[in-house]
Coordinates of C-alpha atoms in Angstrom, one line a residue:
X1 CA 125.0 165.6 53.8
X2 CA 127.5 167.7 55.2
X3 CA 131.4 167.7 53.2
X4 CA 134.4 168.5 55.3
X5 CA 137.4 169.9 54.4
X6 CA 140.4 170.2 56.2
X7 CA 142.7 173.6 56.5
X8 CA 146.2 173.8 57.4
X9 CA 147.4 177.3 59.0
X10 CA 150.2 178.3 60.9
X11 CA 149.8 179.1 64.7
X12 CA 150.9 182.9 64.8
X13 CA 148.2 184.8 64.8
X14 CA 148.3 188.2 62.6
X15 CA 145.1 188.7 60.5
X16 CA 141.7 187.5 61.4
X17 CA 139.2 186.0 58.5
X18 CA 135.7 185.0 58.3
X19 CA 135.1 181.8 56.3
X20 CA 131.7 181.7 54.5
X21 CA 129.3 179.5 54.2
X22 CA 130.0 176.5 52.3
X23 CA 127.8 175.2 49.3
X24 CA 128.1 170.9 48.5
X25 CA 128.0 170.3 44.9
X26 CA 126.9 167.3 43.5
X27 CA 129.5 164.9 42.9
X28 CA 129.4 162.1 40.7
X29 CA 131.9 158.7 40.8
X30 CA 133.2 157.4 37.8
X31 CA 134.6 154.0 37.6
X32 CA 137.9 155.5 37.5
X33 CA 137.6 157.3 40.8
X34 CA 136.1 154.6 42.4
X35 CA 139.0 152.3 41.9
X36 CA 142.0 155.3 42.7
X37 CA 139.4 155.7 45.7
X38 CA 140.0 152.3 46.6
X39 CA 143.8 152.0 46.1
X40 CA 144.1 155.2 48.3
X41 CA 142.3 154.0 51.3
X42 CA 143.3 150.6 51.0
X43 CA 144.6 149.3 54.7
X44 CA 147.8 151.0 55.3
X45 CA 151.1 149.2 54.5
X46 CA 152.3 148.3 58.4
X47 CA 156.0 147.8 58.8
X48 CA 157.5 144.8 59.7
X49 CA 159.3 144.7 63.2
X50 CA 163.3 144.4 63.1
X51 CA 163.2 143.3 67.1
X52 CA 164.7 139.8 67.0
X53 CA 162.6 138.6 70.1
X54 CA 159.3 139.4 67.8
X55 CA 160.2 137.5 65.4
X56 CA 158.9 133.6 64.2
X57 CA 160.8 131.2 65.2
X58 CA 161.6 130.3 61.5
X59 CA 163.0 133.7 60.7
X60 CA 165.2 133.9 63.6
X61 CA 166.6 130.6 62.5
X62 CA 166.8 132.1 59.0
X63 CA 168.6 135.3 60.6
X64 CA 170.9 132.7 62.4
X65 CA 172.0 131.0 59.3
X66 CA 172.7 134.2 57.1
X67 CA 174.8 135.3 59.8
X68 CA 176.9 131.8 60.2
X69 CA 176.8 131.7 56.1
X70 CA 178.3 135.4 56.0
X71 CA 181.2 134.6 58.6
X72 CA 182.0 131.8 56.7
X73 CA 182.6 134.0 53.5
X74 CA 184.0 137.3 55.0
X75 CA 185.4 135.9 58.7
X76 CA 188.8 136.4 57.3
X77 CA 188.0 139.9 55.3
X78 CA 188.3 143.7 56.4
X79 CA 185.1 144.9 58.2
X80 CA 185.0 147.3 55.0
X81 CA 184.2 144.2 52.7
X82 CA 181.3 143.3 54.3
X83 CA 179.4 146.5 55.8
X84 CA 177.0 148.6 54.1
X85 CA 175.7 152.2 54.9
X86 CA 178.7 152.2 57.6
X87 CA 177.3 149.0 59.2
X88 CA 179.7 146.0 59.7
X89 CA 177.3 143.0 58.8
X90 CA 179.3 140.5 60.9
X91 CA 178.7 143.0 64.2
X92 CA 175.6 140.9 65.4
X93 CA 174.1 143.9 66.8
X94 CA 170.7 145.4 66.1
X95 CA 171.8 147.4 63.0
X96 CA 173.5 144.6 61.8
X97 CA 169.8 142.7 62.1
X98 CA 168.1 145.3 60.7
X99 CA 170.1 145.4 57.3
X100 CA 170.1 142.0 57.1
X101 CA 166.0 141.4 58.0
X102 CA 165.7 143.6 54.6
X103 CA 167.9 141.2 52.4
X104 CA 165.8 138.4 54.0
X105 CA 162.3 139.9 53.7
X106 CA 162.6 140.8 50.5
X107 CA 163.2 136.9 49.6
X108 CA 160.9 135.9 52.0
X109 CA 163.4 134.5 54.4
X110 CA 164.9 131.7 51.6
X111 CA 168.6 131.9 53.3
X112 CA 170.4 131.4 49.7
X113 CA 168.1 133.6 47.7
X114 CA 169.0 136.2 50.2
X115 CA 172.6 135.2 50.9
X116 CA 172.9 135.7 46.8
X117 CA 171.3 139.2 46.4
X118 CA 173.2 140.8 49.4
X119 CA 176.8 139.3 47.9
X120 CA 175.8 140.9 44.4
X121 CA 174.6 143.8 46.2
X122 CA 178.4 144.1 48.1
X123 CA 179.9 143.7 45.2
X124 CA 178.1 145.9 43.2
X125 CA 178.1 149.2 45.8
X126 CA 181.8 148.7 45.5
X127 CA 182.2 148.6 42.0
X128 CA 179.9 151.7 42.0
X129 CA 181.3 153.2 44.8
X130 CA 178.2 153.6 46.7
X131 CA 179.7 154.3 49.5
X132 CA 180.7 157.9 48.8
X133 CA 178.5 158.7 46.3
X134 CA 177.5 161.4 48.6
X135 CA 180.1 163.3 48.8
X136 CA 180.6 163.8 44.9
X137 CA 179.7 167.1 42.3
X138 CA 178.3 164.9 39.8
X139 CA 176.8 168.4 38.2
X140 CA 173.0 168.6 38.5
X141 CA 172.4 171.6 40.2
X142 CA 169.6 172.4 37.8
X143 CA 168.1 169.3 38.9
X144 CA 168.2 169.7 42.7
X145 CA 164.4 170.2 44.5
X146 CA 162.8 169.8 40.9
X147 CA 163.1 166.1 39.5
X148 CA 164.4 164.2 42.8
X149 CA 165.0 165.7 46.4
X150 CA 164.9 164.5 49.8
X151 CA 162.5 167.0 51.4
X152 CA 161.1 166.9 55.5
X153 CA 159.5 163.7 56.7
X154 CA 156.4 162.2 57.4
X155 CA 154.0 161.6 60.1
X156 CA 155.9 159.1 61.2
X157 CA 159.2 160.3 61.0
X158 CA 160.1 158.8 57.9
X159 CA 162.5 160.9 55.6
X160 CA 160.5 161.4 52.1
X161 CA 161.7 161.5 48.7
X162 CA 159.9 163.4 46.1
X163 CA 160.1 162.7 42.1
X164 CA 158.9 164.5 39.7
X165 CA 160.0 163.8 35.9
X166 CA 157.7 166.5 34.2
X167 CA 160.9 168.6 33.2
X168 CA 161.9 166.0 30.8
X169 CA 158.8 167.0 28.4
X170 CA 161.0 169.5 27.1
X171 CA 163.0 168.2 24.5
X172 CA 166.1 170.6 24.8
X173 CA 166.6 169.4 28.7
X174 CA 165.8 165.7 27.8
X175 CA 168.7 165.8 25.0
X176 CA 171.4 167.6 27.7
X177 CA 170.4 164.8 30.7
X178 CA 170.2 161.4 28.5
X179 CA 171.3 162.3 25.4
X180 CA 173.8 159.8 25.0
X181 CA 174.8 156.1 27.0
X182 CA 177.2 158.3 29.3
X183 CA 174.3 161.0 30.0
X184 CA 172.7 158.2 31.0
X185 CA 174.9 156.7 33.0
X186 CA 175.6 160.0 34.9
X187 CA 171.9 160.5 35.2
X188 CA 171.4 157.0 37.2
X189 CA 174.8 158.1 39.2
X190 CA 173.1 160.9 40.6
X191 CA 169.9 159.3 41.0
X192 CA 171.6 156.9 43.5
X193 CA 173.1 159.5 45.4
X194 CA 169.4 161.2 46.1
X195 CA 168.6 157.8 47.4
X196 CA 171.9 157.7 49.6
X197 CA 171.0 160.9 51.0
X198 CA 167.7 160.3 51.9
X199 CA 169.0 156.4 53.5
X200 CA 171.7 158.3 55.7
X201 CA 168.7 159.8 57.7
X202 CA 167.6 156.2 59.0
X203 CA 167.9 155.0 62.3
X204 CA 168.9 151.7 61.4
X205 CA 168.0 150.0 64.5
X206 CA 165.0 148.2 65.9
X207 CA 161.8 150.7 66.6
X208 CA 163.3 153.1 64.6
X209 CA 162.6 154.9 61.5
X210 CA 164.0 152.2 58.6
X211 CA 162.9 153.2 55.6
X212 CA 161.9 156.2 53.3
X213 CA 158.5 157.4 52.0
X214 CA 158.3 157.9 48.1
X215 CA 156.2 160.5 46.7
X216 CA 156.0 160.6 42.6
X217 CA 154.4 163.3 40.6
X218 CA 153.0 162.0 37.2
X219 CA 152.0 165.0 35.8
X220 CA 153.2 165.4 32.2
X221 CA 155.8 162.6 32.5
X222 CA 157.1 161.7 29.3
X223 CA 156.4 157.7 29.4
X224 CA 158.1 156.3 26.1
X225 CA 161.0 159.3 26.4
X226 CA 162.2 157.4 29.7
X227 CA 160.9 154.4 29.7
X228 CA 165.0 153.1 29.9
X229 CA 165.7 155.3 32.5
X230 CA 163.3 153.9 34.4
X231 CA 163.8 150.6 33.8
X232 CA 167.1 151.1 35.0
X233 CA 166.6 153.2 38.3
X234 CA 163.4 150.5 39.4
X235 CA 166.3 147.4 38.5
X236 CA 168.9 149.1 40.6
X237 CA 166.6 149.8 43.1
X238 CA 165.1 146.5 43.8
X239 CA 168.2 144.9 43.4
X240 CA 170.4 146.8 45.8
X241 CA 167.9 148.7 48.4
X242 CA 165.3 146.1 49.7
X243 CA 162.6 147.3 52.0
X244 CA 164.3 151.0 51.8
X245 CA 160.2 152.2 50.5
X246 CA 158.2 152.6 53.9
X247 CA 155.2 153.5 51.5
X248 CA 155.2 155.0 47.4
X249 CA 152.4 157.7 46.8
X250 CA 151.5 158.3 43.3
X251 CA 150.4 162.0 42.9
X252 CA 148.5 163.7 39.7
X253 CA 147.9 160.5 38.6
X254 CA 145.6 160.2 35.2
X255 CA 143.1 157.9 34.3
X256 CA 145.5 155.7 32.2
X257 CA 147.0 154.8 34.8
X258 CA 144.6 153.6 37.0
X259 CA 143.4 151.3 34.3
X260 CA 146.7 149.4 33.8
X261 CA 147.1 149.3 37.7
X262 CA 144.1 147.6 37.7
X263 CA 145.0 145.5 34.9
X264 CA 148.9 144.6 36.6
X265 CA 146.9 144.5 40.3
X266 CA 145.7 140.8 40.3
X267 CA 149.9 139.6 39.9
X268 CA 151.1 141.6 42.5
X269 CA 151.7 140.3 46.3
X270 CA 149.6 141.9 48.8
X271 CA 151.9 143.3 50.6
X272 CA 153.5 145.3 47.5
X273 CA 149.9 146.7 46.9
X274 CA 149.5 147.5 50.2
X275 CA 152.7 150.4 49.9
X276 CA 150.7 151.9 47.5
X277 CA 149.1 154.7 47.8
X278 CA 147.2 156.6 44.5
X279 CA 146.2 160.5 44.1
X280 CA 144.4 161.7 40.7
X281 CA 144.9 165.0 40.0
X282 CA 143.1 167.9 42.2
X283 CA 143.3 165.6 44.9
X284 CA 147.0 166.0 45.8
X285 CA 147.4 168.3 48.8
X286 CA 144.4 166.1 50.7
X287 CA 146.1 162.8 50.1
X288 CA 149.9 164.1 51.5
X289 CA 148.0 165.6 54.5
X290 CA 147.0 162.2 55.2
X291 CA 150.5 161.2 55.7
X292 CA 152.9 164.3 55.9
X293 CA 152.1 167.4 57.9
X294 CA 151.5 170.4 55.9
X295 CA 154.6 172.5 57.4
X296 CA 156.5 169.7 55.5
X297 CA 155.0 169.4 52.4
X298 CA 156.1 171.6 49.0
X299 CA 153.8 174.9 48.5
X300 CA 153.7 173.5 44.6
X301 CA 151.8 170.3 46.4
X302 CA 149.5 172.5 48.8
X303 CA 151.8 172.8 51.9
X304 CA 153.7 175.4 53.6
X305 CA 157.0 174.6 53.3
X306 CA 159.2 176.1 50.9
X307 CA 163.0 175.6 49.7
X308 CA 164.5 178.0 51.4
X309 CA 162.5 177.2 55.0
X310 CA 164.9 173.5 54.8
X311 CA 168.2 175.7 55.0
X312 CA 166.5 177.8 58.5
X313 CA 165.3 175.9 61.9
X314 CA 163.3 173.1 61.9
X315 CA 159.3 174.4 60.9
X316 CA 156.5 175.8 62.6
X317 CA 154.4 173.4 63.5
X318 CA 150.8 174.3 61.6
X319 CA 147.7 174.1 63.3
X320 CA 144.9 171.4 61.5
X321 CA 141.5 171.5 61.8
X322 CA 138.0 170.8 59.8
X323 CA 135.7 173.1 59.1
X324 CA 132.1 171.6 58.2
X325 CA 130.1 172.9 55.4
X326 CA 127.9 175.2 56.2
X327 CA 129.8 176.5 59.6
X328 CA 131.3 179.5 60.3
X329 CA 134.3 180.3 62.0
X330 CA 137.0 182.8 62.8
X331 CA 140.5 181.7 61.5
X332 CA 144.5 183.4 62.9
X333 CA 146.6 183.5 59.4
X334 CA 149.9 184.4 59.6
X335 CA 150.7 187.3 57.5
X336 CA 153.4 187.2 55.4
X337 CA 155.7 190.4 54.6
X338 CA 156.6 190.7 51.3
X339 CA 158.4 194.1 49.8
X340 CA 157.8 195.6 46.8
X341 CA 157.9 198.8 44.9
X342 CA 155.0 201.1 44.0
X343 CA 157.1 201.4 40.7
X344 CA 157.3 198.1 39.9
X345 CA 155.5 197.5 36.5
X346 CA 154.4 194.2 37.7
X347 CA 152.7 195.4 40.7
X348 CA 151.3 198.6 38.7
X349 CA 149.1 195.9 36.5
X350 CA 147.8 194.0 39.6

């Protein structure tokens, strides 16, 4: 039985290497493999279509009546009392649709249950002042590209979002970010405003890119440390951005928590399992690859892109291919020029 492996390179060729031959081990499936096996390459997650003309006949009714229920409430308001990510809900044009298909997905099309969640959601964004959260130094520079950061996009197009919470093992950085109610507070502040960022790249129209991807590292995340810090961000989130997740990829994932997923899995819907997608640990670079092109993907997660690359032109595009075991071929690797000095003590022990 032959294994595969795939290798992700960049196209300019510099330096020419011979790959040897490959030796199979044996591998052996647990029970806990098997089942993160089976959540990863469960049938993809498939977007729902925001052109009206596709829709049933009972959710274009249901679109209908939203939109008649919201002129009735905010006919006689400003256009700023009733728009959301810069979209004026009463337009009845295809951005309008699009935000509003959310609101009514996410209550599977029950007019009132929807009607409900996007007034508490208007009201809330302007008591938070969602609106231009971007735009604010809410003082987390140290936090920037490590624990949340919007960073390239998908296969697909889709903008992703990247979380990783391991920082907060240290106890000295947990005290300084939720320390206190009013760290806290701050914390979730900011949180938002990664999420803003990241929902400003959307299309917002019908065929176009409508939602984000989510990508959360688990590795060393303390669970009981900020277990109300998540509480919160997942209640905000679901309240306030419905069907914003295009798809949410657990990365690093131990063994504990494929045995509660599998435990929680029988009470969830279908179509919230089928966003899912989950990585154990040494397994992390071949599951993005799946769904994010290599040139996009962190270096700390097995890609090529790097923090500095997302402040130049838009990447290289890397070259993909498998090599079989047992196969030899002749791979181009771009060389990369790196200075140094011969009397640099750290080179001098390498």
């Amino acid at each position: 039985m032959e294994a595969s492996s795939p290798l992700s390179l960049p196209q300019t060729p510099y330096q020419y290497y011979s790959v040897p031959e490959a030796s199979p081990k044996p591998f052996k499936r647990s029970f806990v493999t098997s089942l993160m096996e089976a959540a990863a390459l469960r049938t993809p997650f498939k977007e729902d279509t925001y052109f009206v003309s596709h829709l049933k006949k009972s959710e274009k009714k249901a679109l209908k009546e939203l939109r008649d229920r919201l002129s009735v409430l905010y006919g006689s308001s400003s256009t700023s009392e009733c728009s959301m990510w810069g979209i004026p809900l009463l337009s009845n044009d295809g951005k309008a649709d699009v935000v509003l298909l959310k609101f009514l997905r996410a209550r599977d099309f029950r007019v009132q249950d929807s009607l409900h969640m996007l007034e508490q959601c208007l009201s809330w964004r302007k008591e938070f002042g969602a609106d231009n959260i971007v735009d604010e130094d809410l003082g987390f520079k140290e936090l920037e590209g490590v624990v949340a950061s919007m960073h390239g996009y998908d296969r697909e197009g889709h903008p992703v979002c990247y979380n990783d919470y391991g920082v907060f093992r240290d106890k000295e950085m947990y005290e300084r970010i939720f320390g206190d109610e009013e760290k806290l507070k701050k914390f979730l502040r900011w949180r938002v405003q990664v999420l803003e960022k990241g929902i400003n790249l959307l299309d917002f129209k019908p065929g176009g890119v409508n939602s984000i991807i989510q990508v959360t590292d688990l590795k060393d995340m303390p669970k009981r440390e900020l277990r109300s810090a998540s509480k919160q961000i997942l209640s905000l989130f679901q309240d306030n951005y419905p069907e914003m997740v295009a798809r949410k990829i657990f990365i690093n994932v131990p063994w504990y928590f494929s045995m509660l997923y599998s435990v929680f899995s029988p009470f969830l819907t279908h179509r919230t399992k089928s966003k899912f997608v989950i990585s154990k640990e040494g397994n992390v670079a071949e599951t993005l690859y799946k769904f994010i092109r290599p040139e996009n993907i962190p270096v700390q997660y097995g890609g090529l892109s790097r923090p500095i690359d997302l402040q130049n032109a838009p990447p290289n595009p890397a070259s993909e291919f498998t090599v079989k075991g047992g196969e030899k071929v002749s791979i181009q690797i771009e060389g990369i020029e790196v200075q140094f000095s011969i009397f640099d003590s750290s080179f001098a022990e390498r």
